[in-house]
Amino acid sequence: MSATAARLENANPLIFQRAGERLLTAGEEDEDVADPIDDREIFDLIRSINDPEHPLSLEELNVVEQMHVNVNDQESTVSVEFTPTIPHCSMATLIGLSIKVKLLRSLPDRFKIDVHITPGTHASEDAVNKQLADKERVAAALENSQLLEVVNQCLSTRPV
Amino acid sequence: MKDTLAPVLRLSAHPDSRCWYVAWSPKGSLLASCGGDRAVRIWGKEGDNWECKCVLSDGHQRTVRKVAWSPCGNYLASASFDATTCIWKKKNDDFECLTVLEGHENEVKCVAWAPSGNLLATCSRDKSVWIWEVDEEDEYECVSVVNSHTQDVKHVVWHPTQELLASASYDNKVCIYKEEDDDWECRATLEGHTSTVWSLSFDPEGQRLASCSDDRTVKIWKECTPGDGDGSTDGAWKCVCTLSGFHSRTVYDVAWDRLTGALATACGDDGVRIFKEDTTADPEQPVFYLSAHMPKAHSQDVNCVAWHPQEAGLLATCSDNGEIAIWNYHSDA
């Protein structure tokens, strides 16, 4: 355990309180009322993504927060900002890719999904953002079976 | 905008996948498409319908990113994420894989034939552009590897008449290459875009080059001639026009129609736009105006725009939703 911990980039991360369960309104429970996708629903899709190096969720590490999720159902756009735990985090691209893949798989095809680093929180912010925005490179990365396996691990549900 | 872009037909070309690119054969009788399903499909007209004539599915192990017809129309090249380029030879109604070009370290992003048909260019995420020579026996030999870009090279295109090659890259730049003492060299670097340059298209005369980018602009570049009197050197290119404010997301492709001079763009906001040049403007400071706009041309990103080589105004587009659409552009101007 200590040998593993020694290799971690951020060995003792701050752990944050998880949000409570979503409260359903009467309108949302009514099947006859059109129910647009909102920020909380997007947040619920990504909050439980596993961190690549800690047995913790992105929510528990404060990498994703609901206030950094912005959805516009009518315009079919989703924008998510995520905050790496440290400014030199080498996992930033992988975390961003996991968020992107989760949303690509969960949302209707009409959505334009933009995933960015929260401004000012990473040393290579521009390079990581550019890579995540390049759908050709994302497509090529997801054809790499090793990388896809790592992404799928981040997206798998942990036993509680 | 009184010009119109009317839909002619839609084909579900690469179902459950992305359609990355389409290319008309030189006579325009066939349309080749490629996509994330690793296949190339050849489409031909049957009466009023377009039908899939054949599926080339055994050439590549990964996504086929782009396809290109040889100028004679007898060969098709396909560039794939599997790091190879396949050359297919047309035999009656079928195609056979003639050879596989290997050498790039990773994904091949684009392939293009020179107007003579004797040269082929490929480019890759490995940052290099390779020039291949074709002999009479259908043998391909790499004659030059050029490393002028510092990042992923997205697109290569040849000049319509000369042996002049242009490439576009993730490093935000465009490079122009020419043969010099049996070797290919970068003769000009075009800087101005502030993000990835996705595609390029020469104008019908080959005097200007259009580039499109992730920075949501299209730029028009013009070759400087010594007579310009602005002190620029021969072979240099300058940006003479920037089309900004028209696109709301990445511009993935640009195509200059050789028949009408109209400029089409494919955009990540699902739209297809046609621009026309104001012919009364100063050629040194050209002005382009938006003459037609189809906001939801596809239900997802538009990846490619291709003008029919013989029928003026016929435009093929393709999208992330796997569809091909064919449009008729009509201009009153």
Coordinates of C-alpha atoms in Angstrom, one line a residue:
Chain A
M1 CA 0.0 0.0 0.0
S2 CA 2.8 2.5 0.9
A3 CA 4.6 1.6 -2.4
T4 CA 1.5 2.4 -4.3
A5 CA 1.0 5.6 -2.4
A6 CA 4.6 6.7 -3.2
R7 CA 3.8 6.6 -6.9
L8 CA 0.7 8.7 -6.7
E9 CA 1.1 12.2 -7.9
N10 CA -1.3 13.6 -5.3
A11 CA -1.0 11.1 -2.5
N12 CA -3.3 12.8 0.0
P13 CA -6.1 14.6 -1.9
L14 CA -8.7 16.6 -0.1
I15 CA -12.0 14.8 -0.1
F16 CA -15.2 16.6 -0.5
Q17 CA -18.8 16.0 0.7
R18 CA -21.0 14.4 -2.0
A19 CA -24.2 16.1 -3.0
G20 CA -27.5 14.6 -1.9
E21 CA -29.9 12.7 -4.1
R22 CA -31.8 14.7 -6.7
L23 CA -35.2 15.8 -5.6
L24 CA -37.9 15.1 -8.1
T25 CA -40.6 17.8 -8.7
A26 CA -44.2 16.9 -9.5
G27 CA -43.7 18.2 -13.0
E28 CA -40.7 15.9 -13.6
E29 CA -42.8 12.9 -12.4
D30 CA -45.6 13.8 -14.8
E31 CA -44.9 11.7 -17.9
D32 CA -47.0 14.1 -20.0
V33 CA -44.8 17.1 -19.3
A34 CA -41.8 17.6 -21.6
D35 CA -38.7 17.5 -19.3
P36 CA -35.6 19.2 -20.7
I37 CA -32.2 17.9 -19.6
D38 CA -30.8 20.1 -16.8
D39 CA -27.4 20.8 -15.2
R40 CA -28.2 18.4 -12.3
E41 CA -28.9 15.5 -14.6
I42 CA -25.6 16.1 -16.4
F43 CA -23.8 16.3 -13.1
D44 CA -25.4 13.1 -12.0
L45 CA -24.0 11.4 -15.1
I46 CA -20.4 12.4 -14.4
R47 CA -20.2 12.7 -10.6
S48 CA -19.6 9.0 -10.0
I49 CA -16.8 8.7 -12.6
N50 CA -13.8 7.1 -10.9
D51 CA -10.5 9.0 -10.6
P52 CA -7.8 7.1 -12.5
E53 CA -5.5 6.9 -9.5
H54 CA -7.6 7.1 -6.4
P55 CA -10.5 4.9 -5.3
L56 CA -12.6 8.1 -5.2
S57 CA -15.2 9.7 -7.5
L58 CA -14.6 12.9 -9.4
E59 CA -17.2 14.5 -7.2
E60 CA -15.4 13.5 -4.0
L61 CA -12.2 15.0 -5.3
N62 CA -14.0 18.2 -6.4
V63 CA -12.9 17.6 -10.0
V64 CA -16.4 18.1 -11.1
E65 CA -19.0 20.4 -9.5
Q66 CA -22.6 21.1 -10.5
M67 CA -21.8 24.9 -10.8
H68 CA -19.3 24.0 -13.6
V69 CA -21.9 22.2 -15.7
N70 CA -23.9 24.2 -18.2
V71 CA -26.6 22.6 -20.4
N72 CA -28.9 24.2 -22.9
D73 CA -31.4 21.6 -24.0
Q74 CA -33.0 23.8 -26.6
E75 CA -29.6 24.6 -28.2
S76 CA -28.4 21.0 -27.7
T77 CA -25.2 22.2 -26.0
V78 CA -23.4 20.9 -22.9
S79 CA -20.3 22.5 -21.4
V80 CA -18.5 20.9 -18.5
E81 CA -15.5 22.4 -16.8
F82 CA -13.4 20.1 -14.6
T83 CA -10.7 21.0 -12.1
P84 CA -7.6 18.8 -11.9
T85 CA -6.6 18.1 -8.3
I86 CA -3.1 19.6 -8.9
P87 CA -1.9 22.0 -11.6
H88 CA 0.6 19.4 -13.1
C89 CA -1.8 16.5 -13.1
S90 CA -0.7 14.1 -15.9
M91 CA -4.2 12.5 -15.8
A92 CA -6.0 15.6 -16.9
T93 CA -6.5 14.5 -20.5
L94 CA -7.7 11.0 -19.4
I95 CA -10.1 12.5 -16.9
G96 CA -11.5 14.9 -19.5
L97 CA -11.7 12.1 -22.0
S98 CA -13.7 10.0 -19.5
I99 CA -16.2 12.8 -18.9
K100 CA -16.5 13.3 -22.7
V101 CA -17.1 9.6 -23.4
K102 CA -19.6 9.3 -20.6
L103 CA -21.6 12.2 -22.0
L104 CA -21.3 10.9 -25.6
R105 CA -22.6 7.6 -24.6
S106 CA -25.5 8.9 -22.4
L107 CA -26.9 11.9 -24.3
P108 CA -28.9 12.0 -27.5
D109 CA -26.7 12.5 -30.6
R110 CA -27.9 16.0 -31.2
F111 CA -25.9 17.4 -28.2
K112 CA -22.6 19.2 -28.8
I113 CA -20.4 18.3 -25.9
D114 CA -17.6 20.6 -24.8
V115 CA -15.2 19.6 -22.0
H116 CA -12.7 22.0 -20.7
I117 CA -10.3 22.5 -17.8
T118 CA -11.5 25.2 -15.3
P119 CA -9.6 28.3 -16.4
G120 CA -6.3 28.8 -14.4
T121 CA -6.2 25.3 -12.8
H122 CA -3.8 23.4 -14.9
A123 CA -0.3 24.2 -16.3
S124 CA -1.1 22.7 -19.8
E125 CA -4.7 23.9 -19.9
D126 CA -4.7 25.1 -23.5
A127 CA -3.0 21.9 -24.8
V128 CA -5.4 19.6 -22.9
N129 CA -8.5 21.6 -24.0
K130 CA -7.4 21.5 -27.7
Q131 CA -6.8 17.8 -27.6
L132 CA -10.2 17.2 -26.0
A133 CA -12.0 19.4 -28.6
D134 CA -10.4 17.6 -31.5
K135 CA -13.0 14.9 -32.3
E136 CA -10.7 13.2 -34.8
R137 CA -8.1 12.6 -32.1
V138 CA -10.8 11.6 -29.6
A139 CA -12.1 9.1 -32.2
A140 CA -8.6 7.7 -32.8
A141 CA -7.9 7.5 -29.1
L142 CA -11.1 5.5 -28.6
E143 CA -10.0 3.0 -31.2
N144 CA -7.0 2.2 -29.0
S145 CA -8.1 -0.8 -27.0
Q146 CA -5.7 -0.2 -24.1
L147 CA -6.8 3.4 -23.7
L148 CA -10.5 2.4 -24.1
E149 CA -10.1 -0.1 -21.3
V150 CA -8.7 2.5 -18.9
V151 CA -11.6 4.9 -19.8
N152 CA -14.1 2.1 -19.2
Q153 CA -12.5 1.4 -15.8
C154 CA -13.0 5.1 -14.9
L155 CA -16.6 4.8 -16.1
S156 CA -17.4 1.5 -14.3
T157 CA -19.6 1.6 -11.2
R158 CA -17.7 0.8 -8.1
P159 CA -19.2 -1.6 -5.5
V160 CA -20.3 0.6 -2.6
Chain B
M1 CA -29.5 35.6 -49.6
K2 CA -31.6 34.8 -52.6
D3 CA -29.5 31.9 -53.7
T4 CA -30.9 28.5 -52.7
L5 CA -29.5 25.2 -51.5
A6 CA -32.1 22.6 -52.2
P7 CA -31.9 19.0 -50.9
V8 CA -31.7 16.4 -53.7
L9 CA -31.4 13.2 -51.7
R10 CA -30.0 11.6 -48.5
L11 CA -28.3 8.3 -48.1
S12 CA -27.6 6.4 -44.9
A13 CA -24.1 5.6 -46.0
H14 CA -22.3 4.4 -42.9
P15 CA -25.1 3.5 -40.4
D16 CA -24.2 3.5 -36.7
S17 CA -21.0 5.2 -37.5
R18 CA -19.5 8.4 -38.7
C19 CA -19.2 9.4 -42.4
W20 CA -15.9 11.2 -42.5
Y21 CA -15.4 12.1 -46.1
V22 CA -16.9 11.9 -49.6
A23 CA -15.1 12.2 -53.0
W24 CA -16.5 12.4 -56.5
S25 CA -14.8 10.4 -59.3
P26 CA -13.3 12.8 -61.9
K27 CA -16.2 12.3 -64.3
G28 CA -18.7 12.5 -61.4
S29 CA -20.4 9.2 -62.2
L30 CA -19.3 7.7 -58.8
L31 CA -19.1 9.0 -55.3
A32 CA -16.8 7.3 -52.7
S33 CA -17.5 7.6 -49.0
C34 CA -15.6 6.4 -46.0
G35 CA -16.1 6.3 -42.2
G36 CA -15.7 4.9 -38.8
D37 CA -17.0 1.5 -39.8
R38 CA -13.7 0.9 -41.5
A39 CA -15.3 0.7 -44.9
V40 CA -15.2 2.6 -48.2
R41 CA -18.5 2.6 -50.2
I42 CA -18.9 3.4 -53.8
W43 CA -22.2 5.0 -54.9
G44 CA -23.5 5.3 -58.4
K45 CA -26.7 6.7 -60.0
E46 CA -29.4 4.2 -61.0
G47 CA -32.2 6.2 -62.7
D48 CA -33.1 8.9 -60.2
N49 CA -31.7 6.9 -57.3
W50 CA -28.1 6.5 -55.9
E51 CA -27.2 3.0 -55.0
C52 CA -24.2 1.4 -53.3
K53 CA -22.2 -0.2 -56.0
C54 CA -19.7 -1.9 -53.8
V55 CA -18.3 -2.0 -50.3
L56 CA -14.5 -2.1 -49.8
S57 CA -14.4 -3.5 -46.3
D58 CA -11.3 -5.7 -46.2
G59 CA -8.6 -3.1 -46.6
H60 CA -8.4 -1.4 -43.2
Q61 CA -8.4 -2.4 -39.6
R62 CA -9.5 1.0 -38.3
T63 CA -11.4 4.1 -39.3
V64 CA -11.0 5.2 -43.0
R65 CA -10.5 9.0 -42.7
K66 CA -10.3 10.1 -46.3
V67 CA -10.5 8.9 -49.8
A68 CA -9.1 10.3 -53.1
W69 CA -9.6 9.3 -56.8
S70 CA -6.7 9.4 -59.2
P71 CA -7.1 12.0 -62.0
C72 CA -7.8 9.1 -64.5
G73 CA -10.6 7.8 -62.3
N74 CA -9.2 4.2 -62.3
Y75 CA -7.7 4.2 -58.9
L76 CA -8.9 5.1 -55.4
A77 CA -6.7 5.8 -52.4
S78 CA -7.9 5.4 -48.8
A79 CA -6.2 6.8 -45.8
S80 CA -6.8 5.1 -42.5
F81 CA -6.2 5.4 -38.7
D82 CA -4.5 2.0 -39.1
A83 CA -1.4 3.9 -40.3
T84 CA -1.7 2.6 -43.9
T85 CA -3.0 3.9 -47.2
C86 CA -4.6 1.4 -49.6
I87 CA -4.6 1.8 -53.4
W88 CA -7.6 0.3 -55.0
K89 CA -7.8 -0.5 -58.7
K90 CA -11.2 -0.3 -60.5
K91 CA -12.0 -3.5 -62.4
N92 CA -15.3 -3.3 -64.2
D93 CA -17.8 -2.7 -61.4
D94 CA -15.5 -3.9 -58.6
F95 CA -12.4 -2.7 -56.9
E96 CA -9.3 -4.7 -55.8
C97 CA -6.7 -3.7 -53.4
L98 CA -3.6 -3.2 -55.5
T99 CA -1.1 -2.2 -52.8
V100 CA -0.8 -1.0 -49.2
L101 CA 1.4 2.0 -48.5
E102 CA 3.1 1.6 -45.1
G103 CA 5.6 3.8 -43.3
H104 CA 3.7 6.4 -41.2
E105 CA 4.1 5.9 -37.5
N106 CA 0.4 6.4 -36.7
E107 CA -2.9 7.5 -38.1
V108 CA -2.9 8.6 -41.8
K109 CA -5.2 11.6 -42.0
C110 CA -5.3 12.4 -45.7
V111 CA -4.3 11.3 -49.1
A112 CA -4.2 13.3 -52.4
W113 CA -3.1 12.7 -56.0
A114 CA -1.1 15.2 -58.0
P115 CA -2.8 16.4 -61.3
S116 CA -0.4 14.3 -63.4
G117 CA -1.4 11.1 -61.5
N118 CA 2.3 10.3 -61.0
L119 CA 2.6 11.6 -57.5
L120 CA 0.6 10.9 -54.3
A121 CA 0.9 12.7 -50.9
T122 CA -0.1 11.3 -47.5
C123 CA 0.0 13.0 -44.1
S124 CA -0.3 11.7 -40.6
R125 CA -0.5 12.4 -36.9
D126 CA 3.2 11.6 -36.9
K127 CA 3.6 15.2 -38.1
S128 CA 5.1 14.2 -41.5
V129 CA 4.0 14.5 -45.1
W130 CA 5.2 11.8 -47.5
I131 CA 5.4 12.1 -51.3
W132 CA 5.1 8.9 -53.2
E133 CA 6.0 8.3 -56.9
V134 CA 3.9 5.9 -59.0
D135 CA 5.5 4.2 -62.0
E136 CA 4.0 2.4 -65.1
E137 CA 4.0 -0.9 -63.3
D138 CA 1.7 0.5 -60.5
E139 CA 4.7 0.4 -58.1
Y140 CA 4.7 3.1 -55.4
E141 CA 7.9 4.5 -54.0
C142 CA 8.3 7.1 -51.2
V143 CA 10.5 9.8 -52.7
S144 CA 10.4 12.3 -49.8
V145 CA 9.4 12.7 -46.2
V146 CA 8.9 16.3 -45.1
N147 CA 8.8 17.3 -41.4
S148 CA 7.8 20.9 -41.6
H149 CA 4.9 20.7 -39.1
T150 CA 5.3 20.5 -35.4
Q151 CA 2.0 18.7 -34.9
D152 CA -0.6 16.3 -36.4
V153 CA -1.0 17.0 -40.1
K154 CA -4.7 17.1 -41.0
H155 CA -4.9 17.6 -44.7
V156 CA -3.0 17.6 -48.0
V157 CA -4.1 19.0 -51.3
W158 CA -2.3 19.5 -54.7
H159 CA -2.5 22.6 -56.9
P160 CA -4.9 22.0 -59.8
T161 CA -2.3 22.2 -62.5
Q162 CA 1.2 22.4 -60.9
E163 CA 3.3 20.1 -58.8
L164 CA 2.7 22.2 -55.8
L165 CA 1.5 20.7 -52.5
A166 CA -0.2 22.3 -49.5
S167 CA -0.7 20.8 -46.0
A168 CA -2.8 21.9 -43.0
S169 CA -2.0 21.1 -39.4
Y170 CA -3.0 21.0 -35.7
D171 CA 0.0 23.4 -35.3
N172 CA -2.3 26.1 -36.8
K173 CA -0.2 26.5 -39.9
V174 CA -0.3 25.7 -43.6
C175 CA 2.8 24.7 -45.5
I176 CA 3.4 24.9 -49.3
Y177 CA 5.9 22.4 -50.8
K178 CA 7.8 22.3 -54.1
E179 CA 10.3 19.9 -55.5
E180 CA 13.9 21.2 -55.3
D181 CA 16.8 19.2 -56.6
D182 CA 15.0 15.8 -56.4
D183 CA 13.8 16.6 -52.9
W184 CA 10.6 18.2 -51.6
E185 CA 10.9 21.3 -49.5
C186 CA 8.6 23.5 -47.6
R187 CA 8.7 26.8 -49.6
A188 CA 6.2 28.8 -47.6
T189 CA 4.6 28.7 -44.1
L190 CA 1.2 30.4 -43.8
E191 CA 0.6 31.7 -40.3
G192 CA -2.6 33.4 -39.2
H193 CA -5.1 30.8 -37.9
T194 CA -5.3 30.7 -34.1
S195 CA -6.2 27.0 -33.9
T196 CA -6.1 23.7 -35.9
V197 CA -6.4 24.1 -39.7
W198 CA -8.7 21.3 -40.8
S199 CA -8.8 21.6 -44.6
L200 CA -7.7 23.4 -47.7
S201 CA -9.0 24.1 -51.2
F202 CA -7.3 25.8 -54.2
D203 CA -9.4 28.2 -56.3
P204 CA -10.1 27.1 -59.9
E205 CA -7.0 28.8 -61.3
G206 CA -4.8 27.8 -58.5
Q207 CA -3.8 31.3 -57.6
R208 CA -5.5 31.3 -54.2
L209 CA -5.9 28.9 -51.4
A210 CA -8.8 28.7 -48.9
S211 CA -8.2 27.3 -45.4
C212 CA -10.7 26.5 -42.7
S213 CA -10.0 26.1 -39.0
D214 CA -11.1 25.3 -35.5
D215 CA -10.9 29.1 -34.9
R216 CA -14.2 29.3 -36.8
T217 CA -12.8 31.3 -39.7
V218 CA -12.0 30.7 -43.3
K219 CA -8.9 32.5 -44.7
I220 CA -8.1 33.2 -48.3
W221 CA -4.4 33.2 -49.2
K222 CA -2.8 34.5 -52.4
E223 CA 0.5 33.7 -53.9
C224 CA 2.8 36.8 -54.0
T225 CA 4.4 37.7 -57.3
P226 CA 7.5 39.8 -57.6
G227 CA 5.4 42.4 -59.5
D228 CA 3.2 43.0 -56.4
G229 CA 5.6 45.8 -55.4
D230 CA 5.1 45.0 -51.7
G231 CA 8.6 43.7 -51.2
S232 CA 7.4 40.1 -50.7
T233 CA 9.5 37.3 -52.2
D234 CA 8.5 35.0 -55.0
G235 CA 6.7 31.9 -53.7
A236 CA 5.4 33.5 -50.6
W237 CA 1.7 33.6 -49.7
K238 CA -0.3 36.2 -47.9
C239 CA -3.7 36.2 -46.3
V240 CA -5.9 38.6 -48.4
C241 CA -9.3 37.9 -46.7
T242 CA -10.7 36.4 -43.5
L243 CA -14.3 35.2 -43.3
S244 CA -15.1 35.5 -39.6
G245 CA -18.4 35.7 -37.7
F246 CA -20.2 33.3 -40.1
H247 CA -19.5 29.9 -38.3
S248 CA -20.5 29.1 -34.7
R249 CA -18.3 26.1 -34.3
T250 CA -15.2 24.4 -35.9
V251 CA -15.1 24.6 -39.7
Y252 CA -14.1 21.0 -40.8
D253 CA -14.0 21.4 -44.6
V254 CA -13.9 23.9 -47.3
A255 CA -14.4 23.4 -51.1
W256 CA -13.9 25.8 -54.0
D257 CA -16.1 24.9 -56.9
R258 CA -14.1 24.7 -60.1
L259 CA -17.2 25.4 -62.2
T260 CA -18.9 28.3 -60.5
G261 CA -16.2 29.7 -58.1
A262 CA -18.6 29.3 -55.2
L263 CA -17.0 28.4 -51.8
A264 CA -18.7 25.8 -49.6
T265 CA -18.0 25.1 -45.9
A266 CA -18.8 22.2 -43.6
C267 CA -19.3 23.2 -40.0
G268 CA -19.5 21.6 -36.5
D269 CA -22.7 23.5 -36.0
D270 CA -24.4 21.1 -38.5
G271 CA -24.7 23.9 -41.1
V272 CA -23.6 24.1 -44.7
R273 CA -22.7 27.6 -46.1
I274 CA -22.0 28.9 -49.6
F275 CA -20.0 32.0 -50.1
K276 CA -19.7 34.0 -53.3
E277 CA -17.0 36.5 -54.3
D278 CA -18.0 40.1 -54.9
T279 CA -16.5 40.5 -58.4
T280 CA -16.4 44.3 -58.2
A281 CA -13.9 44.2 -55.3
D282 CA -10.2 44.8 -55.6
P283 CA -8.6 41.4 -56.3
E284 CA -5.9 42.2 -53.8
Q285 CA -8.6 42.7 -51.1
P286 CA -11.3 40.3 -52.2
V287 CA -14.7 40.4 -50.5
F288 CA -16.9 37.3 -50.0
Y289 CA -20.5 37.3 -48.9
L290 CA -22.7 34.5 -47.6
S291 CA -25.0 33.6 -50.4
A292 CA -26.7 30.5 -49.0
H293 CA -27.0 28.9 -45.6
M294 CA -28.6 25.6 -44.6
P295 CA -28.6 25.7 -40.8
K296 CA -29.5 22.1 -40.0
A297 CA -28.1 20.5 -43.2
H298 CA -27.4 17.3 -41.0
S299 CA -28.5 16.4 -37.5
Q300 CA -24.8 16.3 -36.4
D301 CA -21.5 17.8 -37.4
V302 CA -20.9 18.2 -41.2
N303 CA -17.5 16.7 -42.0
C304 CA -17.1 17.3 -45.7
V305 CA -18.3 19.3 -48.7
A306 CA -17.5 18.2 -52.2
W307 CA -18.6 19.9 -55.5
H308 CA -19.5 17.7 -58.4
P309 CA -16.7 18.0 -61.0
Q310 CA -19.1 18.3 -64.1
E311 CA -22.5 19.4 -62.9
A312 CA -22.4 23.0 -61.7
G313 CA -24.0 23.5 -58.3
L314 CA -24.3 19.8 -57.3
L315 CA -22.8 19.5 -53.8
A316 CA -22.3 16.3 -51.7
T317 CA -21.9 16.6 -47.9
C318 CA -21.5 14.0 -45.1
S319 CA -22.0 13.9 -41.4
D320 CA -21.2 12.4 -38.0
N321 CA -24.6 10.7 -38.2
G322 CA -23.3 8.5 -41.0
E323 CA -25.4 10.2 -43.7
I324 CA -24.5 11.6 -47.1
A325 CA -26.7 14.4 -48.6
I326 CA -26.7 15.8 -52.1
W327 CA -27.8 19.4 -52.7
N328 CA -28.5 21.6 -55.6
Y329 CA -27.1 25.1 -55.3
H330 CA -28.8 27.6 -57.5
S331 CA -27.6 31.1 -57.9
D332 CA -29.4 34.0 -59.6
A333 CA -26.4 36.2 -59.4

